[in-house]
PDB file of N, CA, C and O in Angstrom:
ATOM      1  N   MET A 169       1.057  -1.281  -0.171  1.00  0.00           N
ATOM      2  CA  MET A 169       0.171   0.246  -0.035  1.00  0.00           C
ATOM      3  C   MET A 169       0.919   1.095   0.099  1.00  0.00           C
ATOM      4  O   MET A 169       1.974   1.388   0.519  1.00  0.00           O
ATOM      5  N   LYS A 170       0.560   2.125  -0.646  1.00  0.00           N
ATOM      6  CA  LYS A 170       1.001   3.404  -0.847  1.00  0.00           C
ATOM      7  C   LYS A 170       1.050   4.110   0.661  1.00  0.00           C
ATOM      8  O   LYS A 170      -0.047   4.155   1.198  1.00  0.00           O
ATOM      9  N   ASN A 171       1.489   5.179   0.633  1.00  0.00           N
ATOM     10  CA  ASN A 171       1.103   6.067   2.031  1.00  0.00           C
ATOM     11  C   ASN A 171      -0.007   6.966   1.674  1.00  0.00           C
ATOM     12  O   ASN A 171      -0.045   7.364   0.501  1.00  0.00           O
ATOM     13  N   LEU A 172      -0.334   7.569   2.662  1.00  0.00           N
ATOM     14  CA  LEU A 172      -1.771   8.511   2.394  1.00  0.00           C
ATOM     15  C   LEU A 172      -1.289   9.704   1.840  1.00  0.00           C
ATOM     16  O   LEU A 172      -2.151  10.211   0.810  1.00  0.00           O
ATOM     17  N   GLU A 173      -0.398  10.153   1.949  1.00  0.00           N
ATOM     18  CA  GLU A 173       0.214  11.686   1.089  1.00  0.00           C
ATOM     19  C   GLU A 173       0.463  11.422  -0.454  1.00  0.00           C
ATOM     20  O   GLU A 173      -0.230  12.073  -1.102  1.00  0.00           O
ATOM     21  N   MET A 174       0.874  10.155  -0.618  1.00  0.00           N
ATOM     22  CA  MET A 174       1.207  10.058  -2.564  1.00  0.00           C
ATOM     23  C   MET A 174      -0.259   9.252  -2.754  1.00  0.00           C
ATOM     24  O   MET A 174      -1.000  10.040  -4.142  1.00  0.00           O
ATOM     25  N   MET A 175      -1.373   8.844  -1.802  1.00  0.00           N
ATOM     26  CA  MET A 175      -2.427   8.534  -2.392  1.00  0.00           C
ATOM     27  C   MET A 175      -3.256  10.145  -2.815  1.00  0.00           C
ATOM     28  O   MET A 175      -4.090  10.085  -3.726  1.00  0.00           O
ATOM     29  N   LYS A 176      -3.284  10.977  -1.550  1.00  0.00           N
ATOM     30  CA  LYS A 176      -3.663  12.110  -1.687  1.00  0.00           C
ATOM     31  C   LYS A 176      -3.342  12.778  -2.734  1.00  0.00           C
ATOM     32  O   LYS A 176      -3.979  13.766  -3.838  1.00  0.00           O
ATOM     33  N   GLN A 177      -2.254  13.044  -3.222  1.00  0.00           N
ATOM     34  CA  GLN A 177      -1.691  13.798  -4.418  1.00  0.00           C
ATOM     35  C   GLN A 177      -2.158  12.592  -5.790  1.00  0.00           C
ATOM     36  O   GLN A 177      -2.497  13.396  -6.874  1.00  0.00           O
ATOM     37  N   TYR A 178      -2.293  11.529  -5.935  1.00  0.00           N
ATOM     38  CA  TYR A 178      -2.552  10.982  -6.879  1.00  0.00           C
ATOM     39  C   TYR A 178      -4.259  11.565  -7.455  1.00  0.00           C
ATOM     40  O   TYR A 178      -5.056  11.556  -8.187  1.00  0.00           O
ATOM     41  N   ILE A 179      -5.127  11.311  -5.969  1.00  0.00           N
ATOM     42  CA  ILE A 179      -6.529  11.818  -6.077  1.00  0.00           C
ATOM     43  C   ILE A 179      -6.341  13.130  -6.508  1.00  0.00           C
ATOM     44  O   ILE A 179      -7.485  13.460  -7.559  1.00  0.00           O
ATOM     45  N   ARG A 180      -5.931  13.850  -6.059  1.00  0.00           N
ATOM     46  CA  ARG A 180      -5.279  15.515  -6.688  1.00  0.00           C
ATOM     47  C   ARG A 180      -5.599  15.612  -8.082  1.00  0.00           C
ATOM     48  O   ARG A 180      -6.161  16.294  -8.632  1.00  0.00           O
ATOM     49  N   GLU A 181      -4.573  14.876  -8.610  1.00  0.00           N
ATOM     50  CA  GLU A 181      -3.902  14.660  -9.904  1.00  0.00           C
ATOM     51  C   GLU A 181      -4.938  14.329 -11.030  1.00  0.00           C
ATOM     52  O   GLU A 181      -4.896  14.839 -11.870  1.00  0.00           O
ATOM     53  N   HIS A 182      -6.020  13.670 -10.413  1.00  0.00           N
ATOM     54  CA  HIS A 182      -6.626  12.802 -11.129  1.00  0.00           C
ATOM     55  C   HIS A 182      -8.296  13.482 -11.163  1.00  0.00           C
ATOM     56  O   HIS A 182      -8.919  12.770 -11.592  1.00  0.00           O
ATOM     57  N   ASN A 183      -8.315  14.362 -10.205  1.00  0.00           N
ATOM     58  CA  ASN A 183      -9.445  14.991  -9.771  1.00  0.00           C
ATOM     59  C   ASN A 183     -10.470  13.903  -9.436  1.00  0.00           C
ATOM     60  O   ASN A 183     -11.741  13.548  -9.795  1.00  0.00           O
ATOM     61  N   LEU A 184     -10.244  13.237  -8.414  1.00  0.00           N
ATOM     62  CA  LEU A 184     -10.950  12.495  -7.634  1.00  0.00           C
ATOM     63  C   LEU A 184     -11.524  13.167  -6.364  1.00  0.00           C
ATOM     64  O   LEU A 184     -12.318  12.099  -5.543  1.00  0.00           O
ATOM     65  N   CYS A 185     -11.206  13.965  -6.255  1.00  0.00           N
ATOM     66  CA  CYS A 185     -11.755  14.636  -4.686  1.00  0.00           C
ATOM     67  C   CYS A 185     -13.003  14.185  -4.343  1.00  0.00           C
ATOM     68  O   CYS A 185     -13.669  14.255  -3.455  1.00  0.00           O
ATOM     69  N   GLY A 186     -14.217  14.492  -5.275  1.00  0.00           N
ATOM     70  CA  GLY A 186     -15.423  14.580  -5.230  1.00  0.00           C
ATOM     71  C   GLY A 186     -15.794  13.170  -4.782  1.00  0.00           C
ATOM     72  O   GLY A 186     -17.000  13.047  -4.116  1.00  0.00           O
ATOM     73  N   GLN A 187     -15.387  11.842  -5.365  1.00  0.00           N
ATOM     74  CA  GLN A 187     -15.569  10.799  -4.607  1.00  0.00           C
ATOM     75  C   GLN A 187     -15.164  10.791  -3.632  1.00  0.00           C
ATOM     76  O   GLN A 187     -15.920   9.860  -2.884  1.00  0.00           O
ATOM     77  N   VAL A 188     -13.913  11.071  -2.900  1.00  0.00           N
ATOM     78  CA  VAL A 188     -13.826  11.121  -1.926  1.00  0.00           C
ATOM     79  C   VAL A 188     -14.517  11.553  -0.913  1.00  0.00           C
ATOM     80  O   VAL A 188     -15.235  10.873   0.369  1.00  0.00           O
ATOM     81  N   ARG A 189     -14.905  12.761  -1.417  1.00  0.00           N
ATOM     82  CA  ARG A 189     -16.142  13.843  -0.301  1.00  0.00           C
ATOM     83  C   ARG A 189     -17.379  13.013  -0.378  1.00  0.00           C
ATOM     84  O   ARG A 189     -18.054  13.016   0.642  1.00  0.00           O
ATOM     85  N   GLU A 190     -17.738  12.251  -1.258  1.00  0.00           N
ATOM     86  CA  GLU A 190     -19.178  11.553  -1.451  1.00  0.00           C
ATOM     87  C   GLU A 190     -18.737  10.164  -0.275  1.00  0.00           C
ATOM     88  O   GLU A 190     -20.004   9.772   0.496  1.00  0.00           O
ATOM     89  N   PHE A 191     -17.872   9.706  -0.169  1.00  0.00           N
ATOM     90  CA  PHE A 191     -17.784   8.641   0.729  1.00  0.00           C
ATOM     91  C   PHE A 191     -17.524   9.228   2.190  1.00  0.00           C
ATOM     92  O   PHE A 191     -18.282   8.684   2.870  1.00  0.00           O
ATOM     93  N   VAL A 192     -16.982  10.246   2.681  1.00  0.00           N
ATOM     94  CA  VAL A 192     -16.753  10.770   3.872  1.00  0.00           C
ATOM     95  C   VAL A 192     -18.235  11.483   4.109  1.00  0.00           C
ATOM     96  O   VAL A 192     -18.937  11.102   5.684  1.00  0.00           O
ATOM     97  N   GLU A 193     -19.117  11.820   3.321  1.00  0.00           N
ATOM     98  CA  GLU A 193     -20.185  12.763   3.886  1.00  0.00           C
ATOM     99  C   GLU A 193     -21.346  11.857   3.833  1.00  0.00           C
ATOM    100  O   GLU A 193     -22.278  11.963   4.549  1.00  0.00           O
ATOM    101  N   GLY A 194     -21.618  11.045   2.651  1.00  0.00           N
ATOM    102  CA  GLY A 194     -22.470  10.368   2.107  1.00  0.00           C
ATOM    103  C   GLY A 194     -22.757   9.044   2.927  1.00  0.00           C
ATOM    104  O   GLY A 194     -23.848   8.571   3.365  1.00  0.00           O
ATOM    105  N   VAL A 195     -21.633   8.450   3.055  1.00  0.00           N
ATOM    106  CA  VAL A 195     -21.406   6.971   3.467  1.00  0.00           C
ATOM    107  C   VAL A 195     -20.952   6.976   5.210  1.00  0.00           C
ATOM    108  O   VAL A 195     -20.574   6.427   5.670  1.00  0.00           O
ATOM    109  N   ASP A 196     -20.325   8.216   5.573  1.00  0.00           N
ATOM    110  CA  ASP A 196     -19.825   8.452   7.052  1.00  0.00           C
ATOM    111  C   ASP A 196     -18.568   7.655   7.043  1.00  0.00           C
ATOM    112  O   ASP A 196     -18.486   7.116   8.214  1.00  0.00           O
ATOM    113  N   MET A 197     -17.764   7.553   6.267  1.00  0.00           N
ATOM    114  CA  MET A 197     -16.471   6.746   6.004  1.00  0.00           C
ATOM    115  C   MET A 197     -15.386   7.719   6.600  1.00  0.00           C
ATOM    116  O   MET A 197     -15.330   9.059   6.165  1.00  0.00           O
ATOM    117  N   ASP A 198     -14.207   7.365   7.158  1.00  0.00           N
ATOM    118  CA  ASP A 198     -13.281   7.931   7.851  1.00  0.00           C
ATOM    119  C   ASP A 198     -12.549   8.624   6.511  1.00  0.00           C
ATOM    120  O   ASP A 198     -12.437   7.730   5.667  1.00  0.00           O
ATOM    121  N   SER A 199     -12.254   9.718   6.493  1.00  0.00           N
ATOM    122  CA  SER A 199     -11.524  10.169   5.351  1.00  0.00           C
ATOM    123  C   SER A 199     -10.111   9.377   4.800  1.00  0.00           C
ATOM    124  O   SER A 199     -10.130   9.045   3.570  1.00  0.00           O
ATOM    125  N   ALA A 200      -9.132   9.016   5.840  1.00  0.00           N
ATOM    126  CA  ALA A 200      -8.145   8.074   5.435  1.00  0.00           C
ATOM    127  C   ALA A 200      -8.682   6.778   4.462  1.00  0.00           C
ATOM    128  O   ALA A 200      -8.133   6.315   3.723  1.00  0.00           O
ATOM    129  N   ASP A 201      -9.820   6.112   5.178  1.00  0.00           N
ATOM    130  CA  ASP A 201     -10.529   4.926   4.599  1.00  0.00           C
ATOM    131  C   ASP A 201     -10.963   5.483   3.183  1.00  0.00           C
ATOM    132  O   ASP A 201     -10.898   4.247   1.910  1.00  0.00           O
ATOM    133  N   ALA A 202     -11.545   6.685   3.112  1.00  0.00           N
ATOM    134  CA  ALA A 202     -12.562   6.898   1.689  1.00  0.00           C
ATOM    135  C   ALA A 202     -11.015   7.150   0.684  1.00  0.00           C
ATOM    136  O   ALA A 202     -10.935   6.739  -0.524  1.00  0.00           O
ATOM    137  N   ILE A 203     -10.053   7.719   1.124  1.00  0.00           N
ATOM    138  CA  ILE A 203      -8.575   8.190   0.272  1.00  0.00           C
ATOM    139  C   ILE A 203      -8.251   6.899  -0.576  1.00  0.00           C
ATOM    140  O   ILE A 203      -8.062   6.572  -1.500  1.00  0.00           O
ATOM    141  N   GLU A 204      -7.952   5.830   0.595  1.00  0.00           N
ATOM    142  CA  GLU A 204      -7.708   4.428   0.115  1.00  0.00           C
ATOM    143  C   GLU A 204      -8.361   3.764  -0.739  1.00  0.00           C
ATOM    144  O   GLU A 204      -7.947   3.235  -1.515  1.00  0.00           O
ATOM    145  N   TYR A 205      -9.732   3.636  -0.144  1.00  0.00           N
ATOM    146  CA  TYR A 205     -10.656   3.291  -1.093  1.00  0.00           C
ATOM    147  C   TYR A 205     -10.877   3.794  -2.425  1.00  0.00           C
ATOM    148  O   TYR A 205     -10.753   3.089  -3.617  1.00  0.00           O
ATOM    149  N   VAL A 206     -10.839   5.005  -2.576  1.00  0.00           N
ATOM    150  CA  VAL A 206     -11.098   5.520  -4.290  1.00  0.00           C
ATOM    151  C   VAL A 206      -9.584   5.286  -4.824  1.00  0.00           C
ATOM    152  O   VAL A 206      -9.655   4.989  -5.975  1.00  0.00           O
ATOM    153  N   TYR A 207      -8.455   5.682  -4.163  1.00  0.00           N
ATOM    154  CA  TYR A 207      -7.358   5.188  -5.114  1.00  0.00           C
ATOM    155  C   TYR A 207      -7.501   3.861  -5.366  1.00  0.00           C
ATOM    156  O   TYR A 207      -6.807   3.376  -6.584  1.00  0.00           O
ATOM    157  N   ASP A 208      -7.468   2.793  -4.613  1.00  0.00           N
ATOM    158  CA  ASP A 208      -7.497   1.515  -4.972  1.00  0.00           C
ATOM    159  C   ASP A 208      -8.288   1.507  -6.243  1.00  0.00           C
ATOM    160  O   ASP A 208      -8.436   0.270  -7.081  1.00  0.00           O
ATOM    161  N   SER A 209      -9.551   2.002  -5.895  1.00  0.00           N
ATOM    162  CA  SER A 209     -10.568   1.567  -7.300  1.00  0.00           C
ATOM    163  C   SER A 209      -9.782   2.360  -8.628  1.00  0.00           C
ATOM    164  O   SER A 209     -10.556   1.474  -9.505  1.00  0.00           O
ATOM    165  N   HIS A 210      -9.066   2.827  -8.630  1.00  0.00           N
ATOM    166  CA  HIS A 210      -8.508   3.510  -9.625  1.00  0.00           C
ATOM    167  C   HIS A 210      -7.161   2.537 -10.237  1.00  0.00           C
ATOM    168  O   HIS A 210      -6.819   2.760 -11.356  1.00  0.00           O
ATOM    169  N   VAL A 211      -6.239   2.173  -9.034  1.00  0.00           N
ATOM    170  CA  VAL A 211      -4.960   1.356  -9.532  1.00  0.00           C
ATOM    171  C   VAL A 211      -4.920   0.378  -9.467  1.00  0.00           C
ATOM    172  O   VAL A 211      -4.086  -0.556 -10.102  1.00  0.00           O
ATOM    173  N   LEU A 212      -6.022  -0.538  -8.436  1.00  0.00           N
ATOM    174  CA  LEU A 212      -5.863  -2.048  -8.331  1.00  0.00           C
ATOM    175  C   LEU A 212      -6.544  -2.410  -9.847  1.00  0.00           C
ATOM    176  O   LEU A 212      -7.781  -1.946 -10.121  1.00  0.00           O
ATOM    177  N   SER A 213      -6.348  -3.836 -10.253  1.00  0.00           N
ATOM    178  CA  SER A 213      -7.052  -4.443 -11.037  1.00  0.00           C
ATOM    179  C   SER A 213      -8.298  -4.632 -10.676  1.00  0.00           C
ATOM    180  O   SER A 213      -8.708  -4.831  -9.146  1.00  0.00           O
ATOM    181  N   LYS A 214      -9.338  -5.057 -11.338  1.00  0.00           N
ATOM    182  CA  LYS A 214     -11.175  -5.264 -10.524  1.00  0.00           C
ATOM    183  C   LYS A 214     -10.564  -6.816  -9.714  1.00  0.00           C
ATOM    184  O   LYS A 214     -10.900  -6.713  -8.774  1.00  0.00           O
ATOM    185  N   GLU A 215      -9.657  -7.609 -10.204  1.00  0.00           N
ATOM    186  CA  GLU A 215      -9.613  -8.986  -9.169  1.00  0.00           C
ATOM    187  C   GLU A 215      -9.138  -8.587  -7.952  1.00  0.00           C
ATOM    188  O   GLU A 215      -9.473  -8.901  -6.716  1.00  0.00           O
ATOM    189  N   GLU A 216      -7.777  -7.624  -7.984  1.00  0.00           N
ATOM    190  CA  GLU A 216      -7.131  -7.146  -6.660  1.00  0.00           C
ATOM    191  C   GLU A 216      -8.373  -6.159  -5.736  1.00  0.00           C
ATOM    192  O   GLU A 216      -8.152  -6.456  -4.859  1.00  0.00           O
ATOM    193  N   PHE A 217      -8.919  -5.512  -6.435  1.00  0.00           N
ATOM    194  CA  PHE A 217     -10.046  -4.965  -5.637  1.00  0.00           C
ATOM    195  C   PHE A 217     -10.817  -5.647  -4.731  1.00  0.00           C
ATOM    196  O   PHE A 217     -11.125  -5.284  -3.738  1.00  0.00           O
ATOM    197  N   VAL A 218     -11.585  -6.545  -5.784  1.00  0.00           N
ATOM    198  CA  VAL A 218     -12.568  -7.492  -5.189  1.00  0.00           C
ATOM    199  C   VAL A 218     -11.821  -8.105  -4.028  1.00  0.00           C
ATOM    200  O   VAL A 218     -12.535  -8.462  -2.857  1.00  0.00           O
ATOM    201  N   ALA A 219     -10.754  -8.856  -4.512  1.00  0.00           N
ATOM    202  CA  ALA A 219     -10.321  -9.855  -3.097  1.00  0.00           C
ATOM    203  C   ALA A 219      -9.824  -8.770  -1.909  1.00  0.00           C
ATOM    204  O   ALA A 219     -10.083  -9.333  -0.887  1.00  0.00           O
ATOM    205  N   LYS A 220      -9.370  -7.708  -2.053  1.00  0.00           N
ATOM    206  CA  LYS A 220      -9.523  -6.498  -0.801  1.00  0.00           C
ATOM    207  C   LYS A 220     -10.587  -6.479  -0.196  1.00  0.00           C
ATOM    208  O   LYS A 220     -10.319  -5.911   1.178  1.00  0.00           O
ATOM    209  N   TYR A 221     -11.412  -5.821  -0.993  1.00  0.00           N
ATOM    210  CA  TYR A 221     -12.631  -5.505  -0.134  1.00  0.00           C
ATOM    211  C   TYR A 221     -13.952  -6.102   0.204  1.00  0.00           C
ATOM    212  O   TYR A 221     -14.473  -6.065   0.748  1.00  0.00           O
ATOM    213  N   PHE A 222     -13.819  -7.254  -0.805  1.00  0.00           N
ATOM    214  CA  PHE A 222     -14.989  -8.148  -0.822  1.00  0.00           C
ATOM    215  C   PHE A 222     -14.569  -9.475  -0.812  1.00  0.00           C
ATOM    216  O   PHE A 222     -15.334 -10.507  -0.473  1.00  0.00           O
ATOM    217  N   GLY A 223     -13.197  -9.914  -0.411  1.00  0.00           N
ATOM    218  CA  GLY A 223     -12.879 -11.220  -0.475  1.00  0.00           C
ATOM    219  C   GLY A 223     -12.610 -12.034   0.814  1.00  0.00           C
ATOM    220  O   GLY A 223     -12.871 -11.912   1.844  1.00  0.00           O
TER     221      GLY A 223
END
């Protein structure tokens, strides 16, 4: 796993801040968890993502 600052930078560069905000405000997710989830959803393969979060 990358560190949180690297994930934040990736999210900013790819304009994904809105997705993080939706998880924090809409699902009441912790901001660090939301950042990791959004980051993983964009950089992991579908198989890796499913194994990590649903496996």
